[in-house]
Structures are given as C-alpha cells and as structure tokens.
Coordinates of C-alpha atoms and ligand atoms in Angstrom, one line a residue:
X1 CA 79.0 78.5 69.9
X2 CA 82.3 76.8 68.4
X3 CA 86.0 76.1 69.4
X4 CA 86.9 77.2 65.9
X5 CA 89.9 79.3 66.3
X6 CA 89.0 83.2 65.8
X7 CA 89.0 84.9 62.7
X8 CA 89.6 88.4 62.5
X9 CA 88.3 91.0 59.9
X10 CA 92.4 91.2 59.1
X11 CA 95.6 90.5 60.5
X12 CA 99.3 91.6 59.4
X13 CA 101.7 88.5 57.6
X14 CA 104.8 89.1 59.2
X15 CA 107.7 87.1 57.4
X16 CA 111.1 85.8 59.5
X17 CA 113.0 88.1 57.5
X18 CA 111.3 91.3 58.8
X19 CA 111.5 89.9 62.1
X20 CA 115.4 89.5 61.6
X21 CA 115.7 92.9 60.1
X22 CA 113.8 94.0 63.2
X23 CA 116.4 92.2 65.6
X24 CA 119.2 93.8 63.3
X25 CA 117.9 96.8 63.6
X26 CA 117.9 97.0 67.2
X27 CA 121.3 95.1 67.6
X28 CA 122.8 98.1 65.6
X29 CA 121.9 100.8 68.0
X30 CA 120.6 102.7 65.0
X31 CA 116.5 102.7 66.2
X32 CA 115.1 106.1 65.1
X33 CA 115.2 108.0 61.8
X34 CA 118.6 106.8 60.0
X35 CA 119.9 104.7 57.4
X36 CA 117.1 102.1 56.8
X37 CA 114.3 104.6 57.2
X38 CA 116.5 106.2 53.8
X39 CA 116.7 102.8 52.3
X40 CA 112.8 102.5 53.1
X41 CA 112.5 105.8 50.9
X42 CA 114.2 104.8 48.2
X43 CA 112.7 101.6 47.7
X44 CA 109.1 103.4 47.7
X45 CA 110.5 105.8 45.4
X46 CA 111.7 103.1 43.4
X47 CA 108.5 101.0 43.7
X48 CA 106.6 104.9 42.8
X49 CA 108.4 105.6 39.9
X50 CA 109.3 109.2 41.5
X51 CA 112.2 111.0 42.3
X52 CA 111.1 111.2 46.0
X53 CA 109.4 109.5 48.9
X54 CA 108.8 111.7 52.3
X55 CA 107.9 108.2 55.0
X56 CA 105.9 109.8 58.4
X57 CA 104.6 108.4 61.4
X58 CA 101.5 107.4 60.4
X59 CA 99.2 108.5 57.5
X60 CA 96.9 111.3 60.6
X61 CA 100.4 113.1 60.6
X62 CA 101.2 112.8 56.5
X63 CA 97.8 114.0 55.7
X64 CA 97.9 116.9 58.4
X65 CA 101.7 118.2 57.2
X66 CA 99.9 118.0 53.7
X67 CA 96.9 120.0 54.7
X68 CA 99.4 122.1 56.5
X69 CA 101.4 123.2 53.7
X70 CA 98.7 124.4 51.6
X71 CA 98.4 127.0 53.8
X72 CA 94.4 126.9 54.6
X73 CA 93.4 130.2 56.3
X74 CA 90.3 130.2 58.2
X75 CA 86.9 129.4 56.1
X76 CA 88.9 127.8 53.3
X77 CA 87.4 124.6 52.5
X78 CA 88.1 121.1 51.4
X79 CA 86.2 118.9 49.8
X80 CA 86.1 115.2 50.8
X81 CA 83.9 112.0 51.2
X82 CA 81.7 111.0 54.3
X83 CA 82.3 107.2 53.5
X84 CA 86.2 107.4 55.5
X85 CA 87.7 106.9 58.2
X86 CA 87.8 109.6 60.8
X87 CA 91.7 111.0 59.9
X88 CA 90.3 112.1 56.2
X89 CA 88.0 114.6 58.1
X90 CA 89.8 115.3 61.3
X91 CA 93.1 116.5 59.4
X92 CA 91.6 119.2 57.6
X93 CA 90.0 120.9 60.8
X94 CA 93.2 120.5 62.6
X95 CA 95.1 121.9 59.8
X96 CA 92.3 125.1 59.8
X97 CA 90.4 124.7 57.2
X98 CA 86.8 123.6 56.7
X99 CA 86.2 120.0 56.1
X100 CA 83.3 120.1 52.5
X101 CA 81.5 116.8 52.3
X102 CA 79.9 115.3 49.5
X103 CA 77.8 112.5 48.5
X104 CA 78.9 109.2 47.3
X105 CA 78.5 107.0 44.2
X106 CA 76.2 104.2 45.2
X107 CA 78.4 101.9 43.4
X108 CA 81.6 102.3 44.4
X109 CA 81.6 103.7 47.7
X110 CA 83.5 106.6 46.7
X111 CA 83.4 110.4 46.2
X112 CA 81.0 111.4 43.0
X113 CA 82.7 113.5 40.9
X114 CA 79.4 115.5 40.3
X115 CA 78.5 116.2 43.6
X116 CA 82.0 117.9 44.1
X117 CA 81.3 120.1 41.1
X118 CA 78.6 121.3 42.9
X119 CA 80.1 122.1 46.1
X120 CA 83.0 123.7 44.4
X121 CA 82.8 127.5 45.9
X122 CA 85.7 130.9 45.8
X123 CA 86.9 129.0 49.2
X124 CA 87.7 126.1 48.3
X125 CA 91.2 125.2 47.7
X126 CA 91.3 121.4 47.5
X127 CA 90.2 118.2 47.1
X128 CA 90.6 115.2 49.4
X129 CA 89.4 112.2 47.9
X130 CA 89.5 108.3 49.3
X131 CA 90.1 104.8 47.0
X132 CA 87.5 103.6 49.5
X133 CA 88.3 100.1 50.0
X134 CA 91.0 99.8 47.3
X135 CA 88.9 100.9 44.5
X136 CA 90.7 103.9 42.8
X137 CA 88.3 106.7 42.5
X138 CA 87.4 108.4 39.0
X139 CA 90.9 110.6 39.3
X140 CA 90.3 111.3 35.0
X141 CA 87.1 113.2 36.4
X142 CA 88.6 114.6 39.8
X143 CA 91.5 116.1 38.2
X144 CA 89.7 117.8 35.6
X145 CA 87.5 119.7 38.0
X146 CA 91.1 120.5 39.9
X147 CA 92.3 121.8 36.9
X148 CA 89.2 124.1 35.8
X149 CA 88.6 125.5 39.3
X150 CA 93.0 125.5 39.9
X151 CA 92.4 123.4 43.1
X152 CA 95.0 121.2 45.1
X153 CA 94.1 117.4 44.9
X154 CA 95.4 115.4 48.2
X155 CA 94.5 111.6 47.5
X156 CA 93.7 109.8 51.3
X157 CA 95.3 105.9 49.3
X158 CA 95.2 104.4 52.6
X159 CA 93.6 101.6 51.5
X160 CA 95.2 101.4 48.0
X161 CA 98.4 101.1 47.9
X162 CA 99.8 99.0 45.3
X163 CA 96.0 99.7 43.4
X164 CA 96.2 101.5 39.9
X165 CA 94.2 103.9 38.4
X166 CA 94.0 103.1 34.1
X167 CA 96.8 101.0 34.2
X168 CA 98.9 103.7 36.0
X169 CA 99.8 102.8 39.7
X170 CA 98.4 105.3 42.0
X171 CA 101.5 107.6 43.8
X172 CA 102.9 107.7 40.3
X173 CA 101.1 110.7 39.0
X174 CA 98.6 113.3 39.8
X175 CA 99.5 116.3 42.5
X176 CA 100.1 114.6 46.5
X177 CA 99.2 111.2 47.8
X178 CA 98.8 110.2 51.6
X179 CA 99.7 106.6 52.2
X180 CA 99.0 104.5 55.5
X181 CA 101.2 101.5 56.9
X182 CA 99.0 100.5 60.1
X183 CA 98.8 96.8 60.6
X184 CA 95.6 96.9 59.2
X185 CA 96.4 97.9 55.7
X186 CA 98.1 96.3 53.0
X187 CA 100.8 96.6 53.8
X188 CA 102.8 97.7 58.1
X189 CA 105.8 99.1 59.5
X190 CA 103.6 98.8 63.1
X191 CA 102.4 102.5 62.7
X192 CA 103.8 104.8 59.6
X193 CA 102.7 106.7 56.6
X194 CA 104.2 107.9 53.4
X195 CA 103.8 110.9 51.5
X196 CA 104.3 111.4 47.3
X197 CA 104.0 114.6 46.3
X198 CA 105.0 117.0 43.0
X199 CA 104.8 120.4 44.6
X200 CA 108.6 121.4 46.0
X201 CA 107.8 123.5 48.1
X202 CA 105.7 120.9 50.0
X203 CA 107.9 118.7 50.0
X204 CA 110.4 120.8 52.1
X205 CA 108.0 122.1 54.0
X206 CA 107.0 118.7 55.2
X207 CA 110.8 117.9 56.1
X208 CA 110.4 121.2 58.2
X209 CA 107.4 119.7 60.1
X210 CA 107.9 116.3 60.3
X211 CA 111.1 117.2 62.5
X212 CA 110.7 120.0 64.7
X213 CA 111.2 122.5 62.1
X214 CA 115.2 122.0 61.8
X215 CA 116.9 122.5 58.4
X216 CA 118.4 118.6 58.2
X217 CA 119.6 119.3 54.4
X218 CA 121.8 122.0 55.6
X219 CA 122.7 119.2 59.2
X220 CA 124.4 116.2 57.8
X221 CA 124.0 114.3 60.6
X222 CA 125.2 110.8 59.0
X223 CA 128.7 111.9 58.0
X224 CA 131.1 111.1 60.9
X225 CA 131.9 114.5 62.6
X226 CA 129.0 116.0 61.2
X227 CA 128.1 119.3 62.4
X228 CA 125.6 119.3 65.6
X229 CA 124.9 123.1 64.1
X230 CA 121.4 123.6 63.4
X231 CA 118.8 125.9 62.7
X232 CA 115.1 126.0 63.3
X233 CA 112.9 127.3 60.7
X234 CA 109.5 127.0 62.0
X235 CA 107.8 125.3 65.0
X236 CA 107.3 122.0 63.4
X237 CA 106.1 118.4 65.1
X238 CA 108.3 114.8 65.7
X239 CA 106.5 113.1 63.1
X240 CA 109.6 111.5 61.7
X241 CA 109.7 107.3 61.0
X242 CA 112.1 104.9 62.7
X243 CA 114.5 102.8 61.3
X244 CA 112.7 99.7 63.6
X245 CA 109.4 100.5 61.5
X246 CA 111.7 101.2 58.5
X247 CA 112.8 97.4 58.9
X248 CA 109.7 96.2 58.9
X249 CA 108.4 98.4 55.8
X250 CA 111.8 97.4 53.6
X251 CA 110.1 93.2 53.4
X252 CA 106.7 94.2 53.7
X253 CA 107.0 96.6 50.4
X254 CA 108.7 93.4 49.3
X255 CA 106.0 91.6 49.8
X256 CA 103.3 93.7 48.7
X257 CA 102.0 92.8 45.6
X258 CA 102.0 89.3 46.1
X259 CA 99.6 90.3 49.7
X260 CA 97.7 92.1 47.0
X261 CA 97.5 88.9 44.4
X262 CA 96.2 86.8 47.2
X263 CA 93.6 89.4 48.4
X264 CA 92.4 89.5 45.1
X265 CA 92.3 85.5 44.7
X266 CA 90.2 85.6 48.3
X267 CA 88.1 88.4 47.1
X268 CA 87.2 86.9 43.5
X269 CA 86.6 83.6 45.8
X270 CA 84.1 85.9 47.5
X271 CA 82.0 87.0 44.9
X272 CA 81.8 82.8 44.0
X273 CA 80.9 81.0 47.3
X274 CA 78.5 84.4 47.8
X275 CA 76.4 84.5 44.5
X276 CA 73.3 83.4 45.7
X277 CA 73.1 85.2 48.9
X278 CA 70.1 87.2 48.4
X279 CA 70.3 88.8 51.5
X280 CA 73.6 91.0 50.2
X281 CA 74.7 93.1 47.8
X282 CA 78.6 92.5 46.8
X283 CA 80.3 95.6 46.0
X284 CA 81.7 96.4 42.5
X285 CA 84.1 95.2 40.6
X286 CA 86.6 97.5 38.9
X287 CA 85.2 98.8 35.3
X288 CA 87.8 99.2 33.4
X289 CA 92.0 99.0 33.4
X290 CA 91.9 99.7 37.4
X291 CA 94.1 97.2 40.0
X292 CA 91.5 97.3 43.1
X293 CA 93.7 96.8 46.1
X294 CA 91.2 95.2 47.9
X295 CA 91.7 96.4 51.4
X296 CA 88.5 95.3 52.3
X297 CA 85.5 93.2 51.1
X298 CA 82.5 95.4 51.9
X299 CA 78.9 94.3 51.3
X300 CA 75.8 95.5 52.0
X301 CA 73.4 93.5 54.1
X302 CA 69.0 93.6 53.5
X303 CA 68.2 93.5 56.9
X304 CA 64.8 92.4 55.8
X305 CA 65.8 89.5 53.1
X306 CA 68.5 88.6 56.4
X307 CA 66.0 88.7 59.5
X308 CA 68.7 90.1 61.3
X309 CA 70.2 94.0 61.2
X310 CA 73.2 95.1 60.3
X311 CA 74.6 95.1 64.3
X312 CA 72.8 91.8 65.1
X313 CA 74.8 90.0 62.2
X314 CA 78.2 91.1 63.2
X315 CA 77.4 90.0 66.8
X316 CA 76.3 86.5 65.5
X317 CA 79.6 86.0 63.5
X318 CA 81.5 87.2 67.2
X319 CA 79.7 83.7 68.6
X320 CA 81.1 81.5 65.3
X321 CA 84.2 83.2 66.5
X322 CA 84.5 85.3 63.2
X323 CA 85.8 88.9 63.2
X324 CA 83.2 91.4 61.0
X325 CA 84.8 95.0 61.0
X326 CA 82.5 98.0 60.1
X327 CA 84.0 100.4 57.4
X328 CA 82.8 103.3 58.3
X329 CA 79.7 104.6 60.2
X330 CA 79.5 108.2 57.8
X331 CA 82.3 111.1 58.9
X332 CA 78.8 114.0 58.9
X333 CA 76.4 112.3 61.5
X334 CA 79.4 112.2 64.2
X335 CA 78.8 114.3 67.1
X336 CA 81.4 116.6 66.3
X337 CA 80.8 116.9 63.2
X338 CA 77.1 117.8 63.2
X339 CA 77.3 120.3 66.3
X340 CA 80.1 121.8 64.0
X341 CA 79.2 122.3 61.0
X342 CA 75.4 121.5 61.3
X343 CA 75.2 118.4 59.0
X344 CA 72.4 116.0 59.8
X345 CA 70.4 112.9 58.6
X346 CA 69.2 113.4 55.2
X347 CA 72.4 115.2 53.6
X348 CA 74.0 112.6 52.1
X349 CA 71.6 109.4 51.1
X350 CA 74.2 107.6 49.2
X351 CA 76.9 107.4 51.8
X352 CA 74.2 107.3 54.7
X353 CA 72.4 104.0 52.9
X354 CA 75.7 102.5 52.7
X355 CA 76.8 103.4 56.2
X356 CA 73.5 101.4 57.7
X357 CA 74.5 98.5 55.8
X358 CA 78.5 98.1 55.3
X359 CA 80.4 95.1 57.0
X360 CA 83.5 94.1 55.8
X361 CA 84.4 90.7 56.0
X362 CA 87.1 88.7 56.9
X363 CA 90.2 89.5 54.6
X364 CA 94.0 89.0 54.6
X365 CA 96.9 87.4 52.8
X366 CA 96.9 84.3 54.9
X367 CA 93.5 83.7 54.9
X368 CA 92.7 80.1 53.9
X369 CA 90.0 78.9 52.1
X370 CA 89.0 76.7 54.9
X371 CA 89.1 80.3 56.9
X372 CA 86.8 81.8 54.1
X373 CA 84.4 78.7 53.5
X374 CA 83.7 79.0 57.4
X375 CA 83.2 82.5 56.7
X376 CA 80.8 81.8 54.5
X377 CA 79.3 79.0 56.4
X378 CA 78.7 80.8 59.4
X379 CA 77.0 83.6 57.7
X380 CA 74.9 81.0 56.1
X381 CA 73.6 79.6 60.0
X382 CA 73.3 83.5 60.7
X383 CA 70.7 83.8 57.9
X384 CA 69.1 80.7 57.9
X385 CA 70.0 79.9 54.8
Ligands
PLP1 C1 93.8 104.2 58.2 C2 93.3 105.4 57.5 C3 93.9 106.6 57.7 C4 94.9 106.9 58.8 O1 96.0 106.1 58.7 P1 97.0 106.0 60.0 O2 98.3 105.6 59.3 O3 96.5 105.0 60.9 O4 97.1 107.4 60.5 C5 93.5 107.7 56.9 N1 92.5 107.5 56.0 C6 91.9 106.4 55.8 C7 90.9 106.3 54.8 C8 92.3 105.3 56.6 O5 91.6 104.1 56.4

C-alpha cells in the first residue's frame, strides 16, 4: 500500500482561461448552439485546413449521422477493426448496416489493409478504419482499395487528432473524418465530436440530423428579428454542440499541439525508463513521416516473463494507487456481437492476442516525471524486478 497520491490512466488539463470563457459563457445567457459553437468551427476549420467544420455532441452521434448519410440499406456492410472502442461498431448497426470486421496488424494495432481486401464483397459500401492509439493507419493503402472497389472511407480519429498521416495532418484530406472531444482524449469540450467531410451532400444532411431535421440555412436565427419560420425536412436527432462546450473546445484547440508535444516527450520517456523490461513488449513507433498522437501508451504484457496476468497487474498498480486503463477488450467476442453476427474465438488472432495483453498506462499532459518514474517503479515491485 502507499499514500502516494492516485494516478490515473489520464486526466483533462484544464487552463483558467477555459474556465473563464466557461463563466463568460454562462454570464452571457448564450449556453446552447450559438456564436462560440460558430467560432469553435471556424477555428477547427482553420486548424483543418478545410472550408468547413460540422462540431456534434460527441463523436457516437458524428459517426452515426455519418453512417446515416450513406444511406446503408439492410445487409450492406462496413468494414472496420475489432481493436476499438465499442462506438466504431455500435454506430454502424444502429445506422443499419452490417458491421465487417477484420484482422489487425500485429504491429500497430490497427486495421491490415490486406485483410480488408479480402473481406471486400458487392455489399460493402465502406470503410471504417481507427488510428488506434494515435498511430495513423496505412490511409496510402486504405484509399486505394476505396478507390478500386468505389467504397466510402469514414476515418474513427478519436484518438488522433492533431496526428498526421505522411506529413499531412489527418482531417485535411481523404473522404469524412469522425473526431472525439471526451475528457479522455487529446483534447475536451466535457462531451463533443466533430465531423470533416468532402461529400456535400453529407454535409447538409448532417445539419438536417444533428437538429431535428429543420432547414437552419434557410432560419437565420442570429440576425435580430430573424424569422421564427421553419421547416422540417426529415425526422432528425438534437445532436447539436453548446456554446458552454464550445468555450471549452476554443482554449483546448489552442492548446492542442503543445498537449500533444508533451505526450510525446512522456511517451519517448517511456520507451527509455522501460527498455529492459522483458516482461513487455512497447508498441511501435511511427515508420516513416507520421505525427503519432499518442493517445495512449499501450503495451503488451508476457504473463509468463511477469508471474502475474494481464488483470492481476492492473489490480496491483490500483494498490500503488496508479490508474492502468484497458484499450480495448476486441469489438467480435462481445456478447452482442457474437450472438449477432456469429463471430467467435479464433477469428481474428492478431487483434485477439493483443486484446489478452493490452494495458495502457498512465498518460497525460501534466503528467510529471516523478508521476511516470513511480509508474515505472511500481510496475517494477509488481514484477519483481
Ligand atoms: C472515444 C471513442 C469514440 C466515441 O467518442 P465519444 O465522443 O465519446 O462519443 C469512438 N471511437 C473511438 C475509437 C473512441 O476511442
């Protein structure tokens, strides 16, 4: 046991000026969708390099308006990773279409390229790949099969954003990107999500569903006197942002690369203070011109090299008071998913190796190095070392 105060897998760095934008905010009387969710926009836009930026309630409702406007009738299928977080998956039933997955690449965590060639079938109309971690996926490779086979390509950058893909920052190019702003990713408005896409008709689709389904372009609602005339297009859902989370998003975009700088310091530090553990296996590095984002640290653990399993380790660190998060238990051998659609042990080795291993350790802006060398230390008690 220790007194050491607790160390979470990753908290949000919230600076005074967001909190006083906050406290403006609600001093204005303007708290829902209004002028600094538009500011928010722009600034992403800006920070995007694209005309437009479509801000959501969280990156579940972006990725299901996506899914949505693609129009998936039933049987059409999307192809996407096991190694995710349960929105990836979920969206694409709820948007009716079948959810495809595929293996991983042991490497890197993330979808392999070859294994969606092979799934590739006359249904399916898209592909939903994950920058698991913050490590952009082989897009070169993933946008050549979209082009030879005329599929959609929706990009789940939850944990990326601010990561770039060949020097190119990812939201700047390629067809529709999903973006998540929950406190624990890179970067928080509380909840909220953000959608980049080139397709037109998408994008006003989405304006349709994120608000009821009103025509706002036609329903000026800022200018004084505006008309309170509207008309409603299509049932549609209240997934619009708020000008409260917009406060918060306007610093923490701010902010965002310099969070990302310092993840990277903390995760190079990683691979440093944890060279000789024999008991893990660190996960990759970038190859080539890629910005990892480095949303999470994820290693592997050798239960046997460790004397402990996977579970017993990250209930050892809960006694040194250190917070071990688990990213992700695979999407397929969920109980939904496997009554479902039938998957099972044995479909997917890659992703199902990684899921009995994963951990991902303590990592966040204001981490210290003290934080991180106790970290370290502590997992040096847990195994003996
Ligand atoms: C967090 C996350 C989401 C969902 O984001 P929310 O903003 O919480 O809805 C989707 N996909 C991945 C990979 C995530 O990690």
């Amino acid at each position: 046991m220790t007194t050491d105060e607790y160390i979470p897998f990753t908290k949000p760095t919230i600076s005074k000026e967001a909190i006083q934008e906050v406290v403006d905010c609600l001093e204005s009387g303007w708290l829902a969708t209004g002028p600094r969710t538009q500011k928010f926009e722009n600034l992403l836009a800006e920070y995007f390099g694209v005309p437009c930026v479509q801000s959501c309630i969280s990156a579940t409702a972006g990725l299901l308006m996506v899914l949505e406007s693609i129009d998936l009738q039933p049987g059409d299928e999307v192809i996407t990773t096991p190694m995710t977080f349960a929105a990836t998956a979920n969206t694409i039933v709820l948007a009716g279409g079948t959810p495809v997955m595929v293996d991983v690449e042991p490497e890197t965590y993330n979808i392999d390229p070859k294994c969606v060639e092979k799934a590739i079938t006359k249904r399916t109309k898209a592909i939903m790949p994950v920058h698991f971690a913050g490590l952009p996926v082989d897009l070169d490779a993933i946008y050549g099969l979209a082009s030879k086979h005329g599929l959609r390509v929706i990009e789940d950058v939850a944990h990326a954003m601010g990561g770039s893909y060949k020097g190119k920052k990812l939201g700047s190019f390629g067809d529709t990107q999903v973006f998540s702003f929950h406190p624990n990713k890179n970067m928080t408005t509380g909840e909220g999500g953000a959608i980049v896409t080139r397709d037109e008709k998408m994008r006003k689709h989405i304006n349709y569903l994120r608000f009821h389904g009103i025509d706002r372009e036609s329903w000026n609602r800022f200018a004084k006197g505006g008309s309170q005339l509207y008309d409603i297009v299509l049932p549609g859902y209240k997934f619009n942002f708020m000008d409260i989370q917009a406060a918060l998003g306007i610093h923490q975009l701010a902010a965002l690369d310099g969070f990302n700088a310092k993840r990277k310091e903390l995760a190079e530090r990683y691979y440093s203070l944890l060279k000789d553990f024999s008991e893990l296996s660190l996960p990759v590095q970038p190859s080539y011109d890629h910005l990892h984002a480095w949303h999470l640290f994820t290693p592997l653990i050798n239960e046997e090299k460790a004397g402990v399993t996977r579970d017993e380790f990250i209930e050892e660190m809960k006694k040194h008071n250190i917070g071990i998060g688990l990213h992700y238990q695979a999407i397929h051998l969920h109980s939904y998913y496997r009554k479902t659609y039938g998957y099972k042990e044995g479909d997917f080795p890659h992703a199902e190796f990684i899921s009995d291993r994963i951990f991902s350790l303590p990592l966040f802006p204001k981490m210290t190095h003290s934080d991180q060398d106790r970290v370290v230390g502590a997992m040096a008690k847990v195994f003996r070392k």
